[in-house]
Short mmCIF file of C-alpha atoms and ligand atoms in Angstrom, two decimals:
data_model
loop_
_atom_site.label_atom_id
_atom_site.label_comp_id
_atom_site.label_asym_id
_atom_site.label_seq_id
_atom_site.Cartn_x
_atom_site.Cartn_y
_atom_site.Cartn_z
CA MET O 1331 106.67 123.11 110.00
CA ASN O 1332 103.21 124.38 108.65
CA ARG O 1333 100.01 124.37 110.77
CA ASN O 1334 97.25 122.33 109.15
CA VAL O 1335 93.85 124.11 108.61
CA ILE O 1336 91.09 122.11 108.83
CA ILE O 1337 88.71 122.07 106.05
CA PHE O 1338 85.05 121.56 106.94
CA ASP O 1339 82.80 121.42 103.71
CA THR O 1340 79.12 122.10 104.24
CA THR O 1341 78.31 122.24 100.41
CA LEU O 1342 75.76 119.51 100.75
CA ARG O 1343 74.23 120.87 103.82
CA ASP O 1344 74.47 124.58 104.31
CA GLY O 1345 75.00 124.73 100.37
CA GLU O 1346 72.70 122.57 99.47
CA GLN O 1347 69.89 123.91 101.71
CA ALA O 1348 69.75 127.38 100.10
CA PRO O 1349 67.22 128.16 97.54
CA GLY O 1350 67.82 127.11 93.97
CA CYS O 1351 70.41 124.72 95.11
CA SER O 1352 69.09 121.54 95.55
CA MET O 1353 70.38 118.38 94.29
CA ASN O 1354 69.04 115.14 93.82
CA LEU O 1355 70.78 111.65 95.59
CA GLN O 1356 72.69 111.03 92.55
CA GLU O 1357 74.16 114.45 92.17
CA LYS O 1358 75.04 114.37 96.33
CA LEU O 1359 76.68 111.23 95.61
CA GLU O 1360 78.87 112.70 93.00
CA VAL O 1361 79.50 115.65 94.90
CA ALA O 1362 80.42 113.41 98.19
CA LYS O 1363 83.08 111.41 96.00
CA ARG O 1364 84.37 114.61 94.58
CA LEU O 1365 84.83 116.12 98.11
CA GLU O 1366 86.54 113.07 99.15
CA LYS O 1367 88.88 113.12 96.30
CA LEU O 1368 89.32 116.63 96.78
CA GLY O 1369 90.55 115.77 100.34
CA VAL O 1370 88.44 117.69 102.63
CA ASP O 1371 88.89 116.75 106.15
CA VAL O 1372 85.33 116.82 107.20
CA MET O 1373 81.88 116.55 104.89
CA GLU O 1374 78.85 117.81 106.28
CA ALA O 1375 76.56 115.51 104.52
CA GLY O 1376 73.27 117.10 105.44
CA PHE O 1377 70.69 117.85 108.43
CA PRO O 1378 69.11 114.24 108.85
CA ALA O 1379 66.10 115.08 111.11
CA SER O 1380 64.97 118.13 108.49
CA SER O 1381 63.22 115.49 106.08
CA PRO O 1382 63.23 111.72 105.29
CA GLY O 1383 65.28 112.33 101.81
CA ASP O 1384 67.92 114.39 103.77
CA LEU O 1385 68.33 111.48 106.13
CA GLU O 1386 68.50 108.89 103.37
CA SER O 1387 70.97 110.92 101.33
CA VAL O 1388 73.07 111.40 104.77
CA ARG O 1389 72.93 107.50 105.15
CA ALA O 1390 73.55 106.90 101.74
CA ILE O 1391 76.96 109.39 101.64
CA ALA O 1392 78.02 108.06 105.16
CA GLY O 1393 77.88 104.36 103.66
CA LEU O 1394 79.90 105.53 100.46
CA VAL O 1395 82.74 107.99 102.10
CA ARG O 1396 85.94 106.50 103.49
CA GLY O 1397 88.42 108.98 103.46
CA CYS O 1398 87.09 111.82 105.97
CA VAL O 1399 84.76 112.39 108.76
CA VAL O 1400 81.16 112.48 107.55
CA ALA O 1401 78.90 114.93 109.77
CA GLY O 1402 75.31 115.15 110.38
CA LEU O 1403 73.61 118.44 111.52
CA ALA O 1404 71.12 118.42 114.31
CA ARG O 1405 69.27 121.08 116.47
CA SER O 1406 70.12 120.61 120.15
CA LEU O 1407 66.99 118.18 120.59
CA GLU O 1408 67.19 114.30 121.30
CA LYS O 1409 65.06 113.80 118.02
CA ASP O 1410 67.20 115.36 115.95
CA ILE O 1411 70.52 113.83 117.56
CA ASP O 1412 68.52 110.47 117.27
CA ALA O 1413 68.23 111.03 113.16
CA ALA O 1414 71.71 111.99 113.12
CA ARG O 1415 72.75 109.16 114.55
CA GLU O 1416 70.33 106.71 112.41
CA ALA O 1417 71.94 108.29 109.39
CA LEU O 1418 75.73 108.04 110.40
CA THR O 1419 75.32 104.63 111.03
CA ASP O 1420 77.54 103.21 108.17
CA ALA O 1421 80.05 106.12 108.41
CA VAL O 1422 83.57 105.07 109.11
CA SER O 1423 84.24 108.39 110.94
CA PRO O 1424 81.19 110.26 112.27
CA ARG O 1425 80.70 113.48 113.63
CA VAL O 1426 77.41 114.98 115.28
CA HIS O 1427 77.15 118.71 114.65
CA ILE O 1428 74.65 120.12 117.14
CA PHE O 1429 73.59 123.93 117.13
CA LEU O 1430 71.62 126.21 119.46
CA ALA O 1431 71.54 129.98 118.97
CA THR O 1432 72.93 131.95 121.33
CA SER O 1433 72.43 135.79 120.55
CA PRO O 1434 69.70 137.80 122.54
CA VAL O 1435 67.26 138.10 119.27
CA HIS O 1436 67.46 134.17 118.38
CA MET O 1437 67.45 133.33 122.19
CA LYS O 1438 64.27 135.86 123.12
CA TYR O 1439 62.27 135.54 119.70
CA LYS O 1440 63.08 132.12 118.13
CA LEU O 1441 63.95 129.98 120.98
CA LYS O 1442 61.63 131.67 123.43
CA MET O 1443 64.41 130.28 125.91
CA THR O 1444 66.28 132.12 128.65
CA PRO O 1445 70.41 132.41 128.60
CA GLY O 1446 70.30 129.77 131.53
CA GLN O 1447 68.16 127.56 129.34
CA VAL O 1448 70.17 127.75 126.56
CA LEU O 1449 73.45 126.96 128.23
CA GLU O 1450 71.92 123.70 130.06
CA GLN O 1451 70.63 122.67 126.71
CA ALA O 1452 73.82 122.97 124.92
CA ALA O 1453 75.66 120.64 127.65
CA SER O 1454 72.78 118.54 128.09
CA SER O 1455 72.44 117.78 124.09
CA VAL O 1456 76.23 117.27 123.61
CA ARG O 1457 76.16 114.89 126.67
CA TYR O 1458 73.59 112.72 124.67
CA ALA O 1459 75.33 112.72 121.33
CA LYS O 1460 78.30 111.46 123.04
CA LYS O 1461 76.78 108.59 124.63
CA PHE O 1462 76.98 107.01 120.53
CA CYS O 1463 79.29 109.45 119.00
CA ASP O 1464 82.57 110.40 120.05
CA ASP O 1465 83.25 113.21 117.51
CA VAL O 1466 80.88 115.68 118.67
CA GLU O 1467 80.87 119.33 117.19
CA PHE O 1468 78.64 121.96 119.00
CA SER O 1469 77.92 125.46 117.16
CA ALA O 1470 76.65 128.75 118.92
CA GLU O 1471 74.22 129.95 116.12
CA ASP O 1472 74.50 133.55 115.37
CA ALA O 1473 77.86 133.84 117.78
CA PHE O 1474 78.68 136.83 116.33
CA ARG O 1475 75.86 138.96 117.62
CA SER O 1476 76.10 137.12 120.75
CA ASP O 1477 77.66 138.63 123.89
CA PRO O 1478 81.06 137.01 123.83
CA ASP O 1479 81.40 136.14 127.57
CA PHE O 1480 78.11 134.12 127.31
CA VAL O 1481 79.35 132.49 124.38
CA CYS O 1482 82.57 131.64 125.93
CA LYS O 1483 80.34 129.92 128.86
CA VAL O 1484 78.18 127.96 126.50
CA PHE O 1485 81.50 126.86 124.53
CA GLY O 1486 82.62 125.79 128.03
CA ALA O 1487 79.77 123.80 128.86
CA ALA O 1488 79.67 122.48 125.51
CA LEU O 1489 83.29 121.16 125.87
CA LYS O 1490 83.00 119.91 129.58
CA ALA O 1491 80.23 117.81 128.18
CA GLY O 1492 82.45 116.08 125.79
CA ALA O 1493 82.31 118.45 122.38
CA ARG O 1494 85.60 118.23 120.64
CA THR O 1495 85.02 121.05 118.51
CA VAL O 1496 83.13 124.58 118.99
CA ASN O 1497 82.22 126.39 116.08
CA PHE O 1498 81.70 130.24 116.01
CA PRO O 1499 79.31 131.22 113.40
CA ASP O 1500 78.64 134.61 111.79
CA THR O 1501 75.45 133.35 110.95
CA VAL O 1502 74.05 136.69 108.97
CA GLY O 1503 77.46 137.92 107.84
CA TYR O 1504 77.66 141.20 109.91
CA ALA O 1505 81.25 141.09 111.00
CA ILE O 1506 84.40 142.84 109.72
CA PRO O 1507 87.57 141.13 109.44
CA ALA O 1508 89.61 143.03 112.40
CA GLU O 1509 86.70 142.84 114.65
CA PHE O 1510 86.12 139.33 113.52
CA GLY O 1511 89.90 138.28 114.31
CA ALA O 1512 90.01 140.10 117.66
CA ARG O 1513 86.79 138.14 118.70
CA ILE O 1514 88.07 134.72 117.79
CA LYS O 1515 91.12 135.83 119.67
CA TYR O 1516 89.02 136.48 122.52
CA VAL O 1517 86.95 133.37 122.37
CA LYS O 1518 89.98 131.23 122.24
CA GLU O 1519 91.50 132.90 125.61
CA HIS O 1520 88.65 133.15 127.57
CA THR O 1521 86.81 129.72 126.73
CA PRO O 1522 87.78 127.03 129.46
CA ARG O 1523 89.32 123.76 128.27
CA MET O 1524 89.90 125.18 124.92
CA GLU O 1525 93.31 124.25 124.94
CA LYS O 1526 92.52 120.48 123.90
CA ALA O 1527 89.75 121.53 121.74
CA ARG O 1528 89.30 122.90 118.20
CA LEU O 1529 87.76 126.12 117.62
CA SER O 1530 86.09 126.57 114.06
CA VAL O 1531 84.52 129.35 112.17
CA HIS O 1532 81.38 129.24 109.83
CA CYS O 1533 81.21 132.58 107.81
CA HIS O 1534 78.33 133.85 105.88
CA ASN O 1535 79.01 136.14 102.92
CA ASP O 1536 76.01 138.96 103.33
CA LEU O 1537 78.67 141.58 103.10
CA GLY O 1538 81.06 139.76 100.89
CA LEU O 1539 83.16 139.35 103.88
CA ALA O 1540 83.03 135.53 104.34
CA VAL O 1541 86.58 134.79 102.99
CA ALA O 1542 87.96 137.54 104.98
CA ASN O 1543 86.44 137.07 107.93
CA SER O 1544 87.49 133.50 107.74
CA ILE O 1545 90.99 134.50 107.19
CA ALA O 1546 91.01 136.98 109.90
CA ALA O 1547 89.82 134.06 112.30
CA LEU O 1548 92.79 131.85 111.15
CA GLU O 1549 95.15 134.49 112.00
CA ASN O 1550 93.76 134.76 115.33
CA GLY O 1551 93.61 130.86 116.21
CA ALA O 1552 90.87 129.18 114.57
CA ASP O 1553 92.23 125.71 113.75
CA GLN O 1554 88.97 124.70 111.38
CA VAL O 1555 86.85 126.87 108.47
CA GLU O 1556 83.66 125.67 107.33
CA CYS O 1557 82.90 126.63 103.71
CA THR O 1558 81.40 125.56 100.54
CA ILE O 1559 82.12 124.82 96.96
CA ASN O 1560 81.73 128.20 94.81
CA GLY O 1561 80.55 129.65 98.14
CA ILE O 1562 76.89 128.49 97.57
CA GLY O 1563 74.67 128.73 100.84
CA GLU O 1564 72.23 130.58 102.15
CA ARG O 1565 71.22 134.17 100.92
CA ALA O 1566 74.63 135.60 99.47
CA GLY O 1567 76.22 132.35 100.32
CA ASN O 1568 79.20 130.91 102.59
CA ALA O 1569 82.76 131.48 102.52
CA SER O 1570 84.06 129.79 99.47
CA LEU O 1571 86.38 126.66 99.82
CA GLU O 1572 88.27 127.56 96.81
CA GLU O 1573 89.22 131.02 97.74
CA LEU O 1574 90.24 129.95 101.30
CA VAL O 1575 92.52 127.13 100.24
CA MET O 1576 94.09 128.93 97.56
CA ALA O 1577 94.33 132.06 99.57
CA ILE O 1578 96.39 129.77 102.39
CA ARG O 1579 98.10 127.72 99.55
CA VAL O 1580 99.33 130.83 97.36
CA ARG O 1581 100.43 132.93 100.56
CA ARG O 1582 102.10 129.95 102.48
CA ASP O 1583 104.81 131.89 103.16
CA TYR O 1584 102.55 134.35 105.06
CA PHE O 1585 100.35 132.05 107.04
CA SER O 1586 102.90 129.35 107.79
CA ALA O 1587 99.78 127.26 107.30
CA ASP O 1588 98.29 124.79 104.59
CA THR O 1589 95.55 122.52 103.93
CA ARG O 1590 95.21 118.53 103.15
CA ILE O 1591 93.13 119.66 99.97
CA ASP O 1592 94.78 118.58 96.47
CA SER O 1593 94.12 121.82 94.73
CA THR O 1594 94.40 120.05 91.30
CA GLN O 1595 90.84 118.83 91.93
CA ILE O 1596 89.52 122.35 92.56
CA TYR O 1597 88.10 123.27 89.39
CA ALA O 1598 86.34 119.60 88.46
CA ALA O 1599 84.46 120.08 91.92
CA SER O 1600 83.27 123.38 91.03
CA ARG O 1601 82.12 122.51 87.46
CA LEU O 1602 80.39 119.36 89.36
CA VAL O 1603 78.55 121.61 91.91
CA SER O 1604 77.53 124.07 89.23
CA GLN O 1605 76.04 121.40 87.06
CA ALA O 1606 74.55 119.75 89.81
CA THR O 1607 72.57 122.46 91.26
CA GLY O 1608 72.61 124.48 88.21
CA VAL O 1609 73.95 127.62 89.60
CA LYS O 1610 76.30 129.01 87.10
CA LEU O 1611 79.27 131.21 88.41
CA GLN O 1612 79.94 134.82 87.79
CA PRO O 1613 82.80 134.76 85.00
CA ASN O 1614 85.14 136.92 87.43
CA LYS O 1615 84.65 134.77 90.24
CA ALA O 1616 88.01 133.98 92.14
CA ILE O 1617 89.80 130.92 91.27
CA VAL O 1618 87.25 129.14 89.16
CA GLY O 1619 85.59 131.78 86.92
CA ASP O 1620 85.78 131.77 83.33
CA ASN O 1621 87.97 134.69 83.14
CA ALA O 1622 89.95 133.90 86.35
CA PHE O 1623 93.17 133.26 84.27
CA ALA O 1624 91.87 135.36 81.34
CA HIS O 1625 94.50 138.06 80.17
CA GLU O 1626 92.64 140.32 77.95
CA ALA O 1627 94.95 143.68 77.95
CA GLY O 1628 97.85 143.10 75.40
CA ILE O 1629 100.44 144.61 77.90
CA HIS O 1630 99.40 141.56 80.25
CA GLN O 1631 99.25 138.99 77.43
CA HIS O 1632 102.74 139.92 76.44
CA GLY O 1633 104.07 139.85 79.83
CA VAL O 1634 102.29 136.16 80.80
CA MET O 1635 103.79 134.87 77.30
CA VAL O 1636 107.13 136.39 78.14
CA LYS O 1637 107.05 135.38 81.92
CA ARG O 1638 103.98 133.79 83.46
CA GLU O 1639 104.58 135.39 86.81
CA THR O 1640 104.35 138.80 85.73
CA TYR O 1641 100.76 138.67 85.99
CA GLU O 1642 99.89 135.35 87.45
CA ILE O 1643 100.06 134.42 91.05
CA MET O 1644 98.95 130.69 90.59
CA SER O 1645 98.77 128.81 87.43
CA PRO O 1646 95.20 127.45 86.20
CA GLU O 1647 97.19 123.84 86.36
CA SER O 1648 97.41 124.29 90.00
CA ILE O 1649 93.49 123.98 90.42
CA GLY O 1650 93.40 121.18 87.61
CA ILE O 1651 91.87 123.69 84.79
CA PRO O 1652 91.91 121.27 81.90
CA GLN O 1653 93.63 123.14 79.03
CA ASN O 1654 91.33 123.47 76.20
CA ARG O 1655 93.44 121.22 73.95
CA ILE O 1656 91.81 119.83 70.77
CA VAL O 1657 92.50 116.82 71.70
CA LEU O 1658 90.31 113.94 70.02
CA GLY O 1659 88.20 113.71 66.54
CA LYS O 1660 86.12 111.33 64.98
CA HIS O 1661 89.01 108.59 64.44
CA SER O 1662 89.93 108.44 67.66
CA GLY O 1663 89.30 105.21 69.65
CA ARG O 1664 87.77 103.83 72.88
CA HIS O 1665 91.46 103.39 74.34
CA ALA O 1666 92.26 107.20 73.29
CA PHE O 1667 89.17 108.33 74.96
CA GLU O 1668 89.72 106.49 77.92
CA VAL O 1669 93.39 107.69 78.48
CA ARG O 1670 92.33 111.22 78.12
CA LEU O 1671 89.69 110.89 80.48
CA GLU O 1672 92.36 109.39 83.12
CA GLU O 1673 94.38 112.48 82.14
CA MET O 1674 91.72 114.80 83.18
CA GLY O 1675 91.12 112.93 86.55
CA LEU O 1676 87.86 111.75 85.47
CA SER O 1677 86.79 108.02 84.78
CA ALA O 1678 83.36 106.12 84.92
CA ASP O 1679 81.93 102.93 85.21
CA ASP O 1680 81.42 100.64 82.47
CA GLU O 1681 77.69 101.61 81.58
CA THR O 1682 78.70 105.18 81.84
CA LEU O 1683 81.52 104.98 79.78
CA GLU O 1684 79.64 103.27 77.02
CA LEU O 1685 77.14 106.08 76.97
CA VAL O 1686 79.84 108.75 77.06
CA PHE O 1687 81.78 107.11 74.23
CA ALA O 1688 79.06 106.92 71.92
CA GLN O 1689 77.92 110.84 72.64
CA PHE O 1690 81.52 111.57 72.03
CA LYS O 1691 81.55 109.60 68.98
CA ASP O 1692 78.35 111.72 67.78
CA LEU O 1693 79.72 114.96 68.69
CA ALA O 1694 83.07 114.03 66.97
CA ASP O 1695 80.90 113.41 63.72
CA LYS O 1696 79.19 116.77 64.12
CA LYS O 1697 82.04 119.01 65.15
CA LYS O 1698 85.34 118.18 63.67
CA THR O 1699 87.63 118.56 66.79
CA VAL O 1700 86.61 117.91 70.34
CA SER O 1701 88.02 119.73 73.25
CA ASP O 1702 88.62 118.67 77.11
CA ARG O 1703 85.77 121.04 77.78
CA ASP O 1704 83.58 119.24 75.66
CA ILE O 1705 84.65 115.82 76.99
CA GLU O 1706 84.24 116.96 80.71
CA ALA O 1707 80.58 118.34 79.98
CA LEU O 1708 79.88 114.76 78.29
CA VAL O 1709 81.22 113.05 81.46
CA MET O 1710 79.74 115.28 84.05
CA GLY O 1711 76.46 115.11 82.62
CA ALA O 1712 76.00 111.64 82.20
CA ALA O 1713 77.52 110.81 85.60
CA ALA O 1714 74.88 112.97 87.68
CA ALA O 1715 71.76 112.12 85.33
CA ALA O 1716 69.05 109.74 86.65
CA PRO O 1717 68.16 106.74 85.06
CA GLU O 1718 66.19 107.49 81.71
CA THR O 1719 62.63 107.08 82.26
CA TRP O 1720 62.39 108.72 79.07
CA LYS O 1721 64.62 109.05 75.98
CA LEU O 1722 64.69 111.36 73.31
CA ASP O 1723 64.27 109.63 69.81
CA HIS O 1724 63.19 112.48 67.34
CA TRP O 1725 62.32 115.93 67.52
CA ALA O 1726 61.13 118.79 65.10
CA VAL O 1727 60.21 122.06 65.37
CA ASN O 1728 58.36 124.87 63.15
CA THR O 1729 58.70 128.51 64.00
CA GLY O 1730 59.22 132.08 62.25
CA SER O 1731 58.29 135.61 62.91
CA ALA O 1732 54.64 135.78 61.72
CA LEU O 1733 53.27 132.72 62.99
CA GLY O 1734 53.32 130.84 66.69
CA ALA O 1735 55.81 127.98 66.87
CA SER O 1736 55.01 124.07 66.66
CA GLY O 1737 56.90 121.43 68.01
CA ALA O 1738 56.74 118.00 67.51
CA ILE O 1739 58.55 115.11 69.47
CA ARG O 1740 58.97 111.58 69.68
CA LEU O 1741 60.20 109.71 73.26
CA ARG O 1742 60.63 106.23 74.22
CA HIS O 1743 59.82 105.14 77.62
CA ARG O 1744 61.93 102.82 79.54
CA ASP O 1745 59.54 99.77 78.74
CA GLY O 1746 60.24 100.18 75.09
CA GLU O 1747 56.87 102.07 74.14
CA PHE O 1748 57.33 105.18 71.84
CA LYS O 1749 55.20 108.23 72.14
CA LYS O 1750 54.67 110.94 69.58
CA LEU O 1751 53.30 114.55 70.14
CA VAL O 1752 52.93 117.71 68.44
CA SER O 1753 52.27 121.08 70.41
CA MET O 1754 51.94 124.82 69.41
CA GLY O 1755 53.52 127.17 71.80
CA ASP O 1756 54.81 130.85 72.47
CA GLY O 1757 58.28 129.79 71.00
CA PRO O 1758 59.84 126.73 69.69
CA VAL O 1759 61.24 125.82 72.93
CA ASP O 1760 57.89 126.52 74.80
CA ALA O 1761 55.98 124.13 72.01
CA ILE O 1762 58.42 121.47 72.73
CA PHE O 1763 58.22 121.44 76.21
CA ARG O 1764 54.74 121.63 76.25
CA ALA O 1765 54.65 118.64 73.85
CA ILE O 1766 57.01 116.78 76.46
CA ASN O 1767 54.59 117.55 79.30
CA LYS O 1768 51.52 115.97 77.44
CA ILE O 1769 53.63 112.91 76.87
CA VAL O 1770 54.85 112.59 80.43
CA GLY O 1771 51.46 113.48 82.10
CA ARG O 1772 52.65 116.27 84.23
CA GLU O 1773 53.07 120.10 83.68
CA PRO O 1774 55.77 121.22 86.09
CA GLU O 1775 56.63 124.76 86.36
CA LEU O 1776 59.78 126.05 84.25
CA GLU O 1777 61.58 128.04 87.21
CA LEU O 1778 65.02 128.64 85.28
CA TYR O 1779 65.88 128.19 81.50
CA GLU O 1780 69.56 129.10 80.99
CA ILE O 1781 71.61 128.69 77.51
CA GLY O 1782 75.18 129.17 77.18
CA ALA O 1783 78.18 128.01 75.22
CA ILE O 1784 80.73 125.49 76.12
CA THR O 1785 83.91 126.63 74.60
CA GLY O 1786 82.60 129.68 72.51
CA GLY O 1787 82.73 130.17 68.81
CA SER O 1788 79.90 129.01 66.51
CA SER O 1789 80.91 125.50 66.61
CA SER O 1790 80.61 125.50 70.05
CA GLN O 1791 78.18 123.27 71.88
CA GLY O 1792 75.11 124.53 73.47
CA GLU O 1793 74.79 124.04 77.06
CA THR O 1794 71.52 124.29 78.70
CA MET O 1795 70.59 124.33 82.23
CA VAL O 1796 66.70 123.83 83.73
CA LYS O 1797 65.26 124.15 87.04
CA ILE O 1798 61.75 122.84 87.19
CA SER O 1799 59.32 122.22 90.07
CA TRP O 1800 56.24 120.07 90.54
CA GLU O 1801 54.21 119.48 94.03
CA GLY O 1802 56.67 120.99 96.36
CA GLY O 1803 59.93 119.41 94.58
CA HIS O 1804 62.69 120.75 92.51
CA TRP O 1805 64.75 119.06 89.94
CA ASN O 1806 67.67 120.32 87.58
CA GLY O 1807 68.91 119.45 84.03
CA ARG O 1808 71.39 120.00 82.00
CA GLY O 1809 71.67 119.06 78.20
CA VAL O 1810 74.54 119.44 75.48
CA SER O 1811 74.12 119.58 72.09
CA THR O 1812 75.77 121.29 69.36
CA ASP O 1813 72.07 122.37 68.46
CA VAL O 1814 70.73 124.78 70.94
CA LEU O 1815 67.31 123.48 70.58
CA GLU O 1816 68.32 119.87 71.10
CA SER O 1817 70.47 120.91 74.11
CA SER O 1818 67.19 122.57 75.74
CA ILE O 1819 65.19 119.42 75.13
CA LYS O 1820 67.59 117.13 76.68
CA ALA O 1821 68.12 119.51 79.49
CA TYR O 1822 64.04 119.50 80.12
CA LEU O 1823 64.14 116.02 79.74
CA SER O 1824 67.16 114.98 82.30
CA ALA O 1825 65.21 117.05 84.88
CA ILE O 1826 62.02 115.20 84.11
CA ASN O 1827 63.73 112.10 84.75
CA SER O 1828 65.04 113.20 87.77
CA MET O 1829 61.50 113.83 88.92
CA GLU O 1830 60.04 110.63 87.52
CA TRP O 1831 62.96 108.90 89.29
CA GLU O 1832 62.80 110.52 92.69
CA LEU O 1833 59.01 110.26 92.82
CA ALA O 1834 59.28 106.59 92.16
CA SER O 1835 62.07 105.91 94.47
CA ARG O 1836 59.75 107.69 97.25
CA LYS O 1837 56.87 105.23 96.29
CA ASP O 1838 59.30 102.25 96.32
CA ALA O 1839 60.73 103.31 99.82
CA ALA O 1840 56.98 103.63 101.17
CA ARG O 1841 56.03 100.78 99.95
CA LYS O 1842 59.07 98.96 101.72
CA GLY O 1843 58.72 100.55 104.84
CA ASN O 1844 61.59 103.25 103.84
CA THR O 1845 64.18 100.70 103.92
CA ALA O 1846 64.97 101.23 100.36
CA ARG O 1847 68.72 101.88 99.90
CA PRO O 1848 69.59 104.46 97.14
CA PRO O 1849 72.08 103.35 94.56
CA ALA O 1850 75.69 104.13 94.53
CA GLY O 1851 76.76 107.00 92.33
CA ARG O 1852 78.36 106.50 88.61
CA ILE O 1853 81.67 108.23 88.51
CA ARG O 1854 84.58 105.73 89.40
CA ARG O 1855 87.94 106.72 90.54
O1 LIG W 2284 75.11 129.77 109.73
C1 LIG W 2284 75.12 129.08 110.73
O2 LIG W 2284 75.04 129.54 111.93
C2 LIG W 2284 74.91 127.55 110.58
C3 LIG W 2284 74.91 126.61 111.89
C4 LIG W 2284 73.81 125.58 111.63
C5 LIG W 2284 76.34 126.39 111.80
O3 LIG W 2284 75.01 126.91 109.45
ZN1 LIG W 2285 75.55 128.65 108.03
#
């Protein structure tokens, strides 16, 4: 019988807290639904005490997700645990995840606490959380750089106080696989009460070893691995979920272990996280990178054509990569469109479907053939988009090598009013973005502007990602179009709409005394 490895996903907490990876509420809800469909055992939804926004998003996710444990992170402080309790009220299976550092450098300089105080606080905070939540996890932050016997003592105290899982993080990504494996074995063997509890690991990727260290831990008795989609996370990131899961799945023969993950959902989850965060993947990223299944060398292509297994250890289908088939054209009806979405594992609520179908028709008019990747881009874009405060009506640019560029744009406000403006700029994109800023009456900072092609070839759709910031907040936007300037405008407007929506929701929540409930996400499954 295969041993089950518990997958604890922290994309929405450790992943989302990394610079440049922030998501708005709508995006977090979509990611949460995807993670549930993927089959993660535990989903860490956020760190409720870190901000009112985080508390609200954990609360919304806890109310939405039914199929897995939803965890909220807390420092070992009563006020943090209270915030986690509040945020997890509606969760079917809540978990409070408490952390406290145990390494000499953290205890002395960050916490200014003695080892004795840390030991006492670990136990008392778990006892406090246990009063309302049965499922408590305790993490010894920076465990790998801590004295192993001290970690065993702290873990023993946390278990005695009622923790069900103890987590051993390599917070700064310092460990080497064989060394990490040996440490996990030691902790497992020397922690009192470990027999009935679960041992977890949480590895960071500073030396590019997060997945290897997690695997070494599994080989030495760890029961749970903490990871993120696409490996996003602090600094160099966390262990990547897709790499861990597929290593275990492809090498089941070696590990005699498996996970509950539906691997055919991996690709969609990866794309969604990339689009929601605006963080693109390197082409050669294992499992989900664009080149992960591309065979360039003639000898490899020949081998794969004759017998796939010559150069492929897993199939693209096994992780749910849609074949880039030409599926639909401008004569395809709504029924065929819906059937294709279902085949791709995507569906949307009626309103989103209406919107996406209209966009598909528009695209099919411009492009003779529409591929799976095009459809996926439309659905993902519409699902995670905030309601449109501003909608694009018309645009035009004038540019050349000798003179500066000018951009004219007409937008329609949600209340029906049209606004039109012309602006000069350093180039066509700059000119048109300036015109948009003038209309919306804000001048956000453009932190990132990236443009690429969805399928390759000159008839491909352009895909633009932007990140903007305004008064301490950050928002992502994404746009696709057969015209690269239009995709840029759409991306910028989608970021502006996310910003407007969040600012309006915050105002509304403040007016109602913070009791406003966020809307549910839009992709339906
Ligand atoms: O890296 C770390 O130590 C963490 C803990 C909060 C688990 O993220
Ligand atoms: Zn971490």
